[in-house]
Amino acid sequence: MAASLCRIGISVEVADMFADIDTQRIAHALPLSNYPWSAYSWLMESQAEAWCYTGGLENYPRLITRLSKLRPLLGNSAQVLQLVRDPIYLSRLAEKHGFQYPETTRSPRQPLGKDWLIKPKRSAGGLQIERYTDSHRSHQSRYFQREIPGTVMSLAVLSTSTDFKILGASRLRVGLEYGAACEFVFAGATSVPIADLPGFDELQKMVEVIHTDTNLVGLWGMDFVLADRPVLLEINPRWTATMPLYERRMERSLMASHVDACRDQCLSGDLTEWSGTSGLRIVYASCSFEFSVEHLSYLSAEWNLSRDSILGKPTLADIPNVGTRIEKGHPICSIYADGANENEVEKLLEERVAHVHMVFNQSNTN
């Protein structure tokens, strides 16, 4: 997200949990020692004219309200967040308008079957989702939802208060098969042509209903399962991990369009579909280790980690700082690839992930 802004010449300040190396090479980046609460003091001292959020900060609407009083928010308000992140609200909206949503309850009256999941209210990226067992009990911090078999996908949307545009679609890569430590954890995505999506008319209707009812603005995502009919899963009311895939194909700054949508209420730029495919894969650690100078040297020798490369189409991203302790199953970095079609991109991603693991195995041995 920071790179997307820097590409159009905007000076950017970043505060997050990590302040990764590549972020520091393009922007003033600060790791928050007490995430997310220290974001308030950071923004108070910042020279930024406006601010926006991504990732897990959406789980803290009260904090977002406080931050919005310090600087103008380019994004969705706490009130909008509380709507779109509420599974019961989405369930009722789906029922009212005739689209599909998984059976959901906060407090089951009887034991549920094996096809049910227990999900946290505050989470991101599939973290802390578990399969239901009889030992699970109702709790205010979680809810129960029936699992829907099918292909997990996402849409990227840009909207103003009166209009919207679907920018692209991606097939999500989730779980152990792709190296993640848990069954439902996000591990990557590959973009697919919108024209190839079965049920696209129904997906567009879902987006229209959600947009009209919630007044979502700027960039946001909609996760869904592609089954006999599309089934809505959740709304991500901000820049998502799949956004760089569309930006790589459009070769333009999506955050420029986000700013225009939030500030000027206009859908700017050429937002038409493109040819080709892009993919992302998160590389998860197969063992615990400390990221060292040697690790960084190995990666730098294999891939261009210059500022120009980071602001172009980087192959490697989210690079840890030297001295970072990375536990087994935790993410090391992200890998990108571009190609003519999905199969070509998936093959490139698999090769590059294997190469990253080889680099770390070699450096750890040395």
Short mmCIF file of C-alpha atoms in Angstrom, two decimals, residues 61-351:
data_model
loop_
_atom_site.label_atom_id
_atom_site.label_comp_id
_atom_site.label_asym_id
_atom_site.label_seq_id
_atom_site.Cartn_x
_atom_site.Cartn_y
_atom_site.Cartn_z
CA PRO A 61 -13.19 0.45 15.47
CA ARG A 62 -12.98 2.54 18.65
CA LEU A 63 -9.29 3.18 18.00
CA ILE A 64 -10.09 4.09 14.40
CA THR A 65 -12.62 6.65 15.69
CA ARG A 66 -9.95 8.19 17.95
CA LEU A 67 -7.40 8.29 15.12
CA SER A 68 -9.97 9.90 12.80
CA LYS A 69 -10.24 12.83 15.20
CA LEU A 70 -6.51 13.51 14.77
CA ARG A 71 -6.29 13.41 10.96
CA PRO A 72 -8.80 12.89 8.12
CA LEU A 73 -9.37 9.18 7.44
CA LEU A 74 -9.14 8.07 3.80
CA GLY A 75 -11.16 4.91 4.21
CA ASN A 76 -14.15 3.39 5.94
CA SER A 77 -15.35 4.72 9.28
CA ALA A 78 -15.78 2.72 12.47
CA GLN A 79 -19.54 2.68 11.90
CA VAL A 80 -19.10 1.03 8.49
CA LEU A 81 -16.60 -1.45 9.96
CA GLN A 82 -19.01 -2.54 12.66
CA LEU A 83 -21.57 -3.36 9.99
CA VAL A 84 -19.48 -5.21 7.42
CA ARG A 85 -17.46 -7.17 10.00
CA ASP A 86 -20.60 -8.45 11.73
CA PRO A 87 -21.48 -11.96 10.43
CA ILE A 88 -25.05 -11.72 11.72
CA TYR A 89 -25.59 -8.48 9.80
CA LEU A 90 -24.22 -10.11 6.61
CA SER A 91 -26.43 -13.15 7.17
CA ARG A 92 -29.56 -10.99 7.43
CA LEU A 93 -28.53 -8.89 4.43
CA ALA A 94 -28.04 -12.05 2.34
CA GLU A 95 -31.41 -13.43 3.40
CA LYS A 96 -33.16 -10.13 2.61
CA HIS A 97 -31.70 -9.91 -0.90
CA GLY A 98 -31.65 -13.57 -1.86
CA PHE A 99 -27.96 -14.33 -2.10
CA GLN A 100 -26.00 -17.08 -0.39
CA TYR A 101 -24.27 -16.86 3.01
CA PRO A 102 -23.14 -19.70 5.31
CA GLU A 103 -25.43 -20.67 8.17
CA THR A 104 -24.16 -18.67 11.14
CA THR A 105 -24.94 -18.45 14.86
CA ARG A 106 -23.44 -16.81 17.92
CA SER A 107 -24.90 -19.31 20.36
CA PRO A 108 -25.93 -22.76 19.10
CA ARG A 109 -28.85 -24.31 20.98
CA GLN A 110 -27.58 -27.85 20.39
CA PRO A 111 -24.30 -29.56 19.42
CA LEU A 112 -23.26 -28.83 15.85
CA GLY A 113 -21.93 -31.20 13.19
CA LYS A 114 -18.41 -31.77 11.89
CA ASP A 115 -18.99 -29.36 9.01
CA TRP A 116 -19.06 -26.36 11.35
CA LEU A 117 -16.24 -23.92 12.09
CA ILE A 118 -15.62 -21.64 15.03
CA LYS A 119 -14.32 -18.22 14.06
CA PRO A 120 -12.98 -15.26 16.06
CA LYS A 121 -14.69 -11.89 15.72
CA ARG A 122 -11.30 -10.16 15.73
CA SER A 123 -8.95 -11.74 13.24
CA ALA A 124 -7.42 -11.46 9.76
CA GLY A 125 -5.92 -13.82 7.23
CA GLY A 126 -7.73 -16.90 8.53
CA LEU A 127 -5.92 -16.89 11.88
CA GLN A 128 -7.56 -18.68 14.84
CA ILE A 129 -10.25 -20.39 12.76
CA GLU A 130 -10.85 -23.93 14.06
CA ARG A 131 -13.04 -26.90 13.30
CA TYR A 132 -15.91 -27.23 15.74
CA THR A 133 -15.83 -29.90 18.45
CA ASP A 134 -18.25 -30.59 21.29
CA SER A 135 -15.77 -28.99 23.69
CA HIS A 136 -16.32 -25.54 22.14
CA ARG A 137 -18.69 -23.29 24.02
CA SER A 138 -20.34 -20.02 23.11
CA HIS A 139 -18.26 -16.94 23.81
CA GLN A 140 -18.74 -13.26 23.00
CA SER A 141 -15.42 -13.16 21.10
CA ARG A 142 -16.32 -15.83 18.53
CA TYR A 143 -19.14 -17.24 16.42
CA PHE A 144 -20.05 -20.50 14.67
CA GLN A 145 -20.39 -20.92 10.92
CA ARG A 146 -21.12 -23.89 8.67
CA GLU A 147 -18.27 -24.70 6.27
CA ILE A 148 -19.09 -24.37 2.57
CA PRO A 149 -17.23 -26.71 0.17
CA GLY A 150 -15.89 -25.04 -2.96
CA THR A 151 -13.14 -22.76 -4.23
CA VAL A 152 -12.27 -19.81 -1.97
CA MET A 153 -11.91 -16.60 -3.96
CA SER A 154 -11.95 -12.84 -3.59
CA LEU A 155 -13.02 -9.74 -5.47
CA ALA A 156 -11.34 -6.33 -5.33
CA VAL A 157 -13.69 -3.36 -5.43
CA LEU A 158 -13.26 0.42 -5.67
CA SER A 159 -16.23 2.56 -4.69
CA THR A 160 -17.45 6.04 -3.93
CA SER A 161 -20.61 6.74 -1.94
CA THR A 162 -22.64 6.51 -5.16
CA ASP A 163 -20.78 4.17 -7.54
CA PHE A 164 -18.46 1.15 -7.61
CA LYS A 165 -16.18 -0.81 -9.94
CA ILE A 166 -15.04 -4.43 -9.58
CA LEU A 167 -11.32 -4.36 -10.34
CA GLY A 168 -10.45 -8.05 -10.39
CA ALA A 169 -10.80 -11.52 -8.94
CA SER A 170 -8.35 -13.95 -7.36
CA ARG A 171 -8.26 -17.59 -6.40
CA LEU A 172 -7.04 -17.78 -2.79
CA ARG A 173 -4.41 -20.26 -1.61
CA VAL A 174 -5.14 -21.35 1.94
CA GLY A 175 -3.75 -23.79 4.48
CA LEU A 176 -1.26 -26.60 4.94
CA GLU A 177 -1.03 -27.47 1.25
CA TYR A 178 0.63 -24.11 0.63
CA GLY A 179 2.96 -24.15 3.62
CA ALA A 180 0.82 -22.36 6.21
CA ALA A 181 0.91 -23.76 9.73
CA CYS A 182 -2.89 -23.94 10.09
CA GLU A 183 -5.68 -25.23 7.89
CA PHE A 184 -7.41 -21.92 7.20
CA VAL A 185 -4.50 -19.45 7.16
CA PHE A 186 -4.03 -17.33 4.03
CA ALA A 187 -0.96 -18.35 2.00
CA GLY A 188 -1.35 -16.47 -1.27
CA ALA A 189 -3.51 -15.83 -4.32
CA THR A 190 -3.53 -15.88 -8.10
CA SER A 191 -5.54 -13.43 -10.18
CA VAL A 192 -8.11 -14.80 -12.64
CA PRO A 193 -10.03 -13.01 -15.43
CA ILE A 194 -13.40 -11.70 -14.28
CA ALA A 195 -14.92 -12.91 -17.53
CA ASP A 196 -14.07 -16.51 -16.55
CA LEU A 197 -15.96 -16.37 -13.24
CA PRO A 198 -19.14 -18.46 -13.10
CA GLY A 199 -21.95 -16.52 -11.46
CA PHE A 200 -20.38 -13.12 -12.07
CA ASP A 201 -23.78 -11.43 -12.45
CA GLU A 202 -24.74 -12.67 -8.98
CA LEU A 203 -21.40 -11.52 -7.54
CA GLN A 204 -21.98 -8.08 -9.02
CA LYS A 205 -25.41 -8.01 -7.40
CA MET A 206 -23.85 -8.92 -4.02
CA VAL A 207 -21.34 -6.08 -4.36
CA GLU A 208 -24.10 -3.65 -5.32
CA VAL A 209 -26.27 -4.62 -2.33
CA ILE A 210 -23.37 -4.44 0.15
CA HIS A 211 -22.16 -1.14 -1.25
CA THR A 212 -25.63 0.43 -1.17
CA ASP A 213 -26.45 -0.80 2.34
CA THR A 214 -23.11 0.03 4.00
CA ASN A 215 -21.74 3.00 2.03
CA LEU A 216 -18.28 1.43 1.69
CA VAL A 217 -15.75 3.77 0.05
CA GLY A 218 -12.30 3.37 -1.45
CA LEU A 219 -10.63 0.01 -2.01
CA TRP A 220 -12.16 -3.06 -0.36
CA GLY A 221 -12.39 -6.80 -0.84
CA MET A 222 -15.10 -9.44 -0.78
CA ASP A 223 -14.19 -13.07 -0.05
CA PHE A 224 -16.53 -15.76 -1.33
CA VAL A 225 -16.77 -19.48 -2.05
CA LEU A 226 -17.43 -20.52 -5.62
CA ALA A 227 -19.84 -23.45 -5.27
CA ASP A 228 -23.02 -24.14 -7.29
CA ARG A 229 -23.70 -20.46 -6.64
CA PRO A 230 -21.31 -17.86 -5.20
CA VAL A 231 -21.45 -17.80 -1.39
CA LEU A 232 -20.39 -14.62 0.45
CA LEU A 233 -17.83 -15.23 3.22
CA GLU A 234 -16.66 -11.85 4.48
CA ILE A 235 -15.95 -8.22 3.65
CA ASN A 236 -12.44 -6.75 4.03
CA PRO A 237 -13.12 -2.99 4.17
CA ARG A 238 -9.65 -1.81 3.12
CA TRP A 239 -6.62 -2.57 0.90
CA THR A 240 -6.17 -6.35 0.83
CA ALA A 241 -3.24 -8.66 0.16
CA THR A 242 -4.52 -9.30 -3.38
CA MET A 243 -4.50 -5.63 -4.45
CA PRO A 244 -0.84 -5.71 -5.66
CA LEU A 245 -1.80 -8.45 -8.14
CA TYR A 246 -4.19 -6.12 -9.96
CA GLU A 247 -1.79 -3.22 -9.73
CA ARG A 248 0.94 -5.33 -11.38
CA ARG A 249 -1.36 -6.00 -14.34
CA MET A 250 -2.79 -2.46 -14.65
CA GLU A 251 0.64 -0.88 -14.14
CA ARG A 252 -0.93 2.03 -12.31
CA SER A 253 -1.34 3.10 -8.69
CA LEU A 254 -4.53 1.76 -7.13
CA MET A 255 -3.97 3.91 -4.07
CA ALA A 256 -4.19 6.98 -6.30
CA SER A 257 -7.71 5.83 -7.20
CA HIS A 258 -8.42 5.07 -3.51
CA VAL A 259 -7.49 8.64 -2.51
CA ASP A 260 -9.66 10.08 -5.29
CA ALA A 261 -12.60 7.86 -4.30
CA CYS A 262 -12.39 8.81 -0.62
CA ARG A 263 -11.50 12.48 -0.97
CA ASP A 264 -13.17 13.56 -4.23
CA GLN A 265 -15.86 10.87 -4.60
CA CYS A 266 -14.76 9.94 -8.12
CA LEU A 267 -13.61 6.69 -9.77
CA SER A 268 -10.42 7.87 -11.47
CA GLY A 269 -7.99 6.26 -13.85
CA ASP A 270 -8.19 3.43 -16.34
CA LEU A 271 -9.76 0.63 -14.31
CA THR A 272 -10.45 -1.73 -17.22
CA GLU A 273 -9.41 -5.38 -17.22
CA TRP A 274 -5.98 -6.44 -18.43
CA SER A 275 -4.30 -9.45 -19.98
CA GLY A 276 -2.14 -11.97 -18.15
CA THR A 277 -2.05 -13.17 -14.55
CA SER A 278 -0.14 -12.33 -11.36
CA GLY A 279 0.32 -14.36 -8.21
CA LEU A 280 1.43 -14.06 -4.59
CA ARG A 281 2.72 -16.72 -2.22
CA ILE A 282 3.71 -16.22 1.42
CA VAL A 283 6.78 -18.22 2.43
CA TYR A 284 6.33 -19.80 5.85
CA ALA A 285 9.26 -20.94 8.01
CA SER A 286 9.84 -24.70 8.22
CA CYS A 287 11.89 -24.19 11.42
CA SER A 288 12.57 -21.43 13.92
CA PHE A 289 15.53 -19.12 13.29
CA GLU A 290 16.82 -15.56 13.60
CA PHE A 291 16.96 -13.52 10.40
CA SER A 292 20.62 -12.61 10.00
CA VAL A 293 22.91 -10.41 7.90
CA GLU A 294 23.84 -13.56 6.00
CA HIS A 295 20.18 -14.26 5.18
CA LEU A 296 19.75 -10.72 3.86
CA SER A 297 22.95 -11.03 1.81
CA TYR A 298 21.75 -14.27 0.23
CA LEU A 299 18.40 -12.73 -0.69
CA SER A 300 20.03 -9.56 -2.02
CA ALA A 301 22.34 -11.64 -4.22
CA GLU A 302 19.37 -13.49 -5.72
CA TRP A 303 16.88 -10.62 -6.12
CA ASN A 304 17.07 -6.89 -6.69
CA LEU A 305 16.07 -5.24 -3.42
CA SER A 306 16.72 -1.65 -4.51
CA ARG A 307 14.19 1.13 -4.02
CA ASP A 308 13.50 1.24 -7.77
CA SER A 309 12.77 -2.50 -7.80
CA ILE A 310 10.45 -2.24 -4.79
CA LEU A 311 8.53 0.55 -6.54
CA GLY A 312 8.39 -1.48 -9.75
CA LYS A 313 7.31 -5.12 -9.83
CA PRO A 314 9.25 -6.76 -6.99
CA THR A 315 9.67 -10.51 -6.87
CA LEU A 316 10.44 -10.46 -3.15
CA ALA A 317 8.59 -8.41 -0.49
CA ASP A 318 7.93 -8.19 3.27
CA ILE A 319 11.58 -8.79 4.11
CA PRO A 320 12.29 -9.02 7.87
CA ASN A 321 14.75 -6.82 9.68
CA VAL A 322 18.06 -8.33 10.71
CA GLY A 323 17.70 -9.80 14.20
CA THR A 324 14.02 -10.68 13.81
CA ARG A 325 13.13 -13.99 15.45
CA ILE A 326 10.93 -16.06 13.13
CA GLU A 327 9.18 -19.03 14.66
CA LYS A 328 8.28 -22.22 12.82
CA GLY A 329 5.10 -21.70 10.83
CA HIS A 330 5.42 -17.91 10.82
CA PRO A 331 5.81 -15.94 7.57
CA ILE A 332 9.31 -15.13 6.33
CA CYS A 333 8.56 -13.06 3.24
CA SER A 334 6.29 -12.84 0.19
CA ILE A 335 6.97 -13.92 -3.40
CA TYR A 336 5.35 -12.54 -6.56
CA ALA A 337 5.22 -13.82 -10.14
CA ASP A 338 3.65 -12.72 -13.43
CA GLY A 339 2.73 -14.75 -16.48
CA ALA A 340 0.37 -15.39 -19.35
CA ASN A 341 -1.98 -17.66 -17.38
CA GLU A 342 -2.68 -19.19 -13.99
CA ASN A 343 -0.71 -22.40 -14.58
CA GLU A 344 2.39 -20.49 -15.65
CA VAL A 345 2.24 -18.22 -12.61
CA GLU A 346 1.65 -21.10 -10.18
CA LYS A 347 4.70 -22.93 -11.56
CA LEU A 348 6.85 -19.82 -11.15
CA LEU A 349 5.64 -19.29 -7.59
CA GLU A 350 6.38 -22.89 -6.61
CA GLU A 351 9.89 -22.61 -8.07
#
